[in-house]
Tab-separated table of C-alpha atoms and ligand atoms in Angstrom:
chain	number	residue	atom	x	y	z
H	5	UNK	CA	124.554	111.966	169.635
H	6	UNK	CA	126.025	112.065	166.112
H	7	UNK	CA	126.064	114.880	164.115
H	8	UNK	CA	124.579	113.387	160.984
H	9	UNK	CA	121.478	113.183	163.975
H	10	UNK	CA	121.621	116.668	165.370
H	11	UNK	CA	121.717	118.256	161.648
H	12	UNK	CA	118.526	115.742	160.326
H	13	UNK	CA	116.420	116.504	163.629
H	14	UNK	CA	117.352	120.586	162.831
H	15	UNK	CA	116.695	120.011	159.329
H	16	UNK	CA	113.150	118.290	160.157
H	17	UNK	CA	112.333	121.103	162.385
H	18	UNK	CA	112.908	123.617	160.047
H	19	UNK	CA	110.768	121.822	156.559
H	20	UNK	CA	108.202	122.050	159.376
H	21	UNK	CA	108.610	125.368	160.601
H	22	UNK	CA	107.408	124.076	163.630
H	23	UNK	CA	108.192	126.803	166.902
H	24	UNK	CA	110.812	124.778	169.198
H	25	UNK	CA	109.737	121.872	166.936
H	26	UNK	CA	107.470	120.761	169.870
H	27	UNK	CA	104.335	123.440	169.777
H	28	UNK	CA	102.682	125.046	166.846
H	29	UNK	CA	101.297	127.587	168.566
H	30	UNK	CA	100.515	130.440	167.763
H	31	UNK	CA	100.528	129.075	163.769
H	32	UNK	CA	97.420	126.851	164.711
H	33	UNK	CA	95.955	128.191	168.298
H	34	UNK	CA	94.589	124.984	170.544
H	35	UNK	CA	90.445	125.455	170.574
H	36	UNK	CA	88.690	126.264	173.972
H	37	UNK	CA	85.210	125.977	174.726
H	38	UNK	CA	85.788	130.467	175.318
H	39	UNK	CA	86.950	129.923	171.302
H	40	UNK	CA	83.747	128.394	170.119
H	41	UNK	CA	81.416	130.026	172.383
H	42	UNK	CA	82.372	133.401	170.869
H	43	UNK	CA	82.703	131.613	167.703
H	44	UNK	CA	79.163	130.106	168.273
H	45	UNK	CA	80.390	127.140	165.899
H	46	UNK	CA	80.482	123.652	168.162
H	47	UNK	CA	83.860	122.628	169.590
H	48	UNK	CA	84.070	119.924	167.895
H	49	UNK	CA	83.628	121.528	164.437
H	50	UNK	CA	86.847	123.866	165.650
H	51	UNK	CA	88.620	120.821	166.255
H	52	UNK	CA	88.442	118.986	163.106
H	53	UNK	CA	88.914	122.131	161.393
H	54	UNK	CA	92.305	122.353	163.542
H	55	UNK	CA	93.240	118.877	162.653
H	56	UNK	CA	93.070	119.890	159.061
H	57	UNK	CA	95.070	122.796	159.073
H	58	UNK	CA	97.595	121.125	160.886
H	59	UNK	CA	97.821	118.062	158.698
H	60	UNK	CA	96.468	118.628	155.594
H	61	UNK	CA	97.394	122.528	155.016
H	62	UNK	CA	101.278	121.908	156.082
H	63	UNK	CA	101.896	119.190	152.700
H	64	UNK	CA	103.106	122.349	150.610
H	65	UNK	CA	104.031	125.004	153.264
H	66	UNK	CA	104.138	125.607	157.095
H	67	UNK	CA	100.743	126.303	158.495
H	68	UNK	CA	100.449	130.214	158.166
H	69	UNK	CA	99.642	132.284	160.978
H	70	UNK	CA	96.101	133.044	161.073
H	71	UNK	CA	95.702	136.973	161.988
H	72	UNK	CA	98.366	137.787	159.002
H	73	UNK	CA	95.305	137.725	157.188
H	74	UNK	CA	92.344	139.654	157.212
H	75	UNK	CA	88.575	137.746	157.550
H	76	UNK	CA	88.029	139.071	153.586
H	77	UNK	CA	91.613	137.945	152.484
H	78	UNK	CA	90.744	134.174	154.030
H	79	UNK	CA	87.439	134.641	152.157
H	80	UNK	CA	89.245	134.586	148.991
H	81	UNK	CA	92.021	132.467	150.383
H	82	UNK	CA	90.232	129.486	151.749
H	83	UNK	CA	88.624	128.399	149.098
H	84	UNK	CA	91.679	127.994	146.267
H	85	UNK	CA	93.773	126.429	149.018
H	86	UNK	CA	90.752	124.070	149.596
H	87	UNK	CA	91.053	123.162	146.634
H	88	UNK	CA	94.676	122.739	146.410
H	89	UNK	CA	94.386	120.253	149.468
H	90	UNK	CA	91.387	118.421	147.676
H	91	UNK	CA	89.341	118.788	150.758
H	92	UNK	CA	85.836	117.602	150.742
H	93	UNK	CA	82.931	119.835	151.574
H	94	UNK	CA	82.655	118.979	155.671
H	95	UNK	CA	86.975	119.332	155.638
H	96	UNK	CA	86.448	122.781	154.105
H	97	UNK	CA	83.683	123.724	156.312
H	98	UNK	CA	85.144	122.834	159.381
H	99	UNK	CA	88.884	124.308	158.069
H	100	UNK	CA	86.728	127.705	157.291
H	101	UNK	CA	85.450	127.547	160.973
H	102	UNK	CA	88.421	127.476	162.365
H	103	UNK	CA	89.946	129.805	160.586
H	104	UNK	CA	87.157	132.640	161.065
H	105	UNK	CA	87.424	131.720	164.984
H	106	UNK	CA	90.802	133.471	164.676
H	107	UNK	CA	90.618	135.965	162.454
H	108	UNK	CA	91.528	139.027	163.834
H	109	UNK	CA	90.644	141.687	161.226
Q	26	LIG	C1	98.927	121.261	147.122
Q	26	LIG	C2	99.708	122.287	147.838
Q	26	LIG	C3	99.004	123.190	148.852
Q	26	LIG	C4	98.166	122.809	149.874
Q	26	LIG	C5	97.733	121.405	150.269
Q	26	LIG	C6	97.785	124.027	150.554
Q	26	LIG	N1	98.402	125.107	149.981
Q	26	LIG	FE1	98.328	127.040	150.620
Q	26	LIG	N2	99.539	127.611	149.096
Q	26	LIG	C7	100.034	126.785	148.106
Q	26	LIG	C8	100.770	127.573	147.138
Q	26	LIG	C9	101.479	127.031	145.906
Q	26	LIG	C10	100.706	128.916	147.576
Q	26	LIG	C11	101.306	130.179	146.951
Q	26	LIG	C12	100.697	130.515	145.626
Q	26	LIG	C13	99.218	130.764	145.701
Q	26	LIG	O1	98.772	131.665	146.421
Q	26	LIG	O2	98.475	130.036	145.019
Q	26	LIG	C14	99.935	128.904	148.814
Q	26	LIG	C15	99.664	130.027	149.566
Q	26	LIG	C16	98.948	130.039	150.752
Q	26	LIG	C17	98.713	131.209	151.564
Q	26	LIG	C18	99.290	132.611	151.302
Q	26	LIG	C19	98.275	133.543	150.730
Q	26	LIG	C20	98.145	133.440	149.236
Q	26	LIG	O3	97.032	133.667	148.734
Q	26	LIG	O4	99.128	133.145	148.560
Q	26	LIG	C21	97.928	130.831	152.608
Q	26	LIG	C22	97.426	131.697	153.750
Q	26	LIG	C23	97.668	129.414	152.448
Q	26	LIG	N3	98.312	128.957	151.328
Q	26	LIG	C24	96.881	128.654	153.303
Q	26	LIG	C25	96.568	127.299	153.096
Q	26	LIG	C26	95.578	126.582	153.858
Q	26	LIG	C27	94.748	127.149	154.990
Q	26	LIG	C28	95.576	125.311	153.370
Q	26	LIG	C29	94.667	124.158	153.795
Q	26	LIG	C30	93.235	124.326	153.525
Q	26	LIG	C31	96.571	125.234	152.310
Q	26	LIG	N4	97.128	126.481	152.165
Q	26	LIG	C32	96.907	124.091	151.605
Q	26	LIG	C33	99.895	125.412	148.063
Q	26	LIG	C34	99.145	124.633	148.919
């Protein structure tokens, strides 16, 4: 391998801030049907919501990880960066879901 390769796959990995570049765990946890039972939000609301904050919330920064925050800080959060990704109103819902199934605090 060149290094002109090894330097543009590092350099990938890092504008993605992506853990080992292969997982991004624990930035955007996978959703189990434990997840949305104690969530009581349907699985596959929790996985569209994870789809979005993997594609959609990573265009200006890497996907931030979700217990940094507490459930009132993503309250006031959410809803400007919803905005900023000009999601529409089942993208935020679902996005908000998902969140709230991993808030910590
Ligand atoms: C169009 C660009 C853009 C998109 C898309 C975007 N963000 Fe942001 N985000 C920003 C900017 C700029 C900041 C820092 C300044 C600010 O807070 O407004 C930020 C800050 C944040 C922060 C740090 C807390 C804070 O209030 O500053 C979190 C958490 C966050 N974004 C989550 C998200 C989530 C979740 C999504 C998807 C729904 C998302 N962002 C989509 C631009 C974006």
């Amino acid at each position: 391998m060149r290094i002109a390769h090894v330097v543009g796959y590092a350099s990938i990995c890092a504008a993605l801030h992506l853990a080992g570049c292969g997982s991004l765990e624990p930035s955007a946890p996978a959703v189990t049907p434990a997840v949305a039972v104690a969530a009581r939000v349907d699985i596959g609301e929790l996985e569209h919501g994870r789809l979005i904050y993997t594609t959609r919330c990573v265009e200006c920064h890497a996907a931030e990880r979700i217990p940094r925050y507490s459930r009132a800080e993503w309250m006031e959060i959410l809803p400007r960066m919803a905005d900023e990704a000009r999601l529409n109103d089942a993208q935020d819902r679902a996005v908000r879901a998902y969140v709230m199934a991993f808030v910590t605090r």
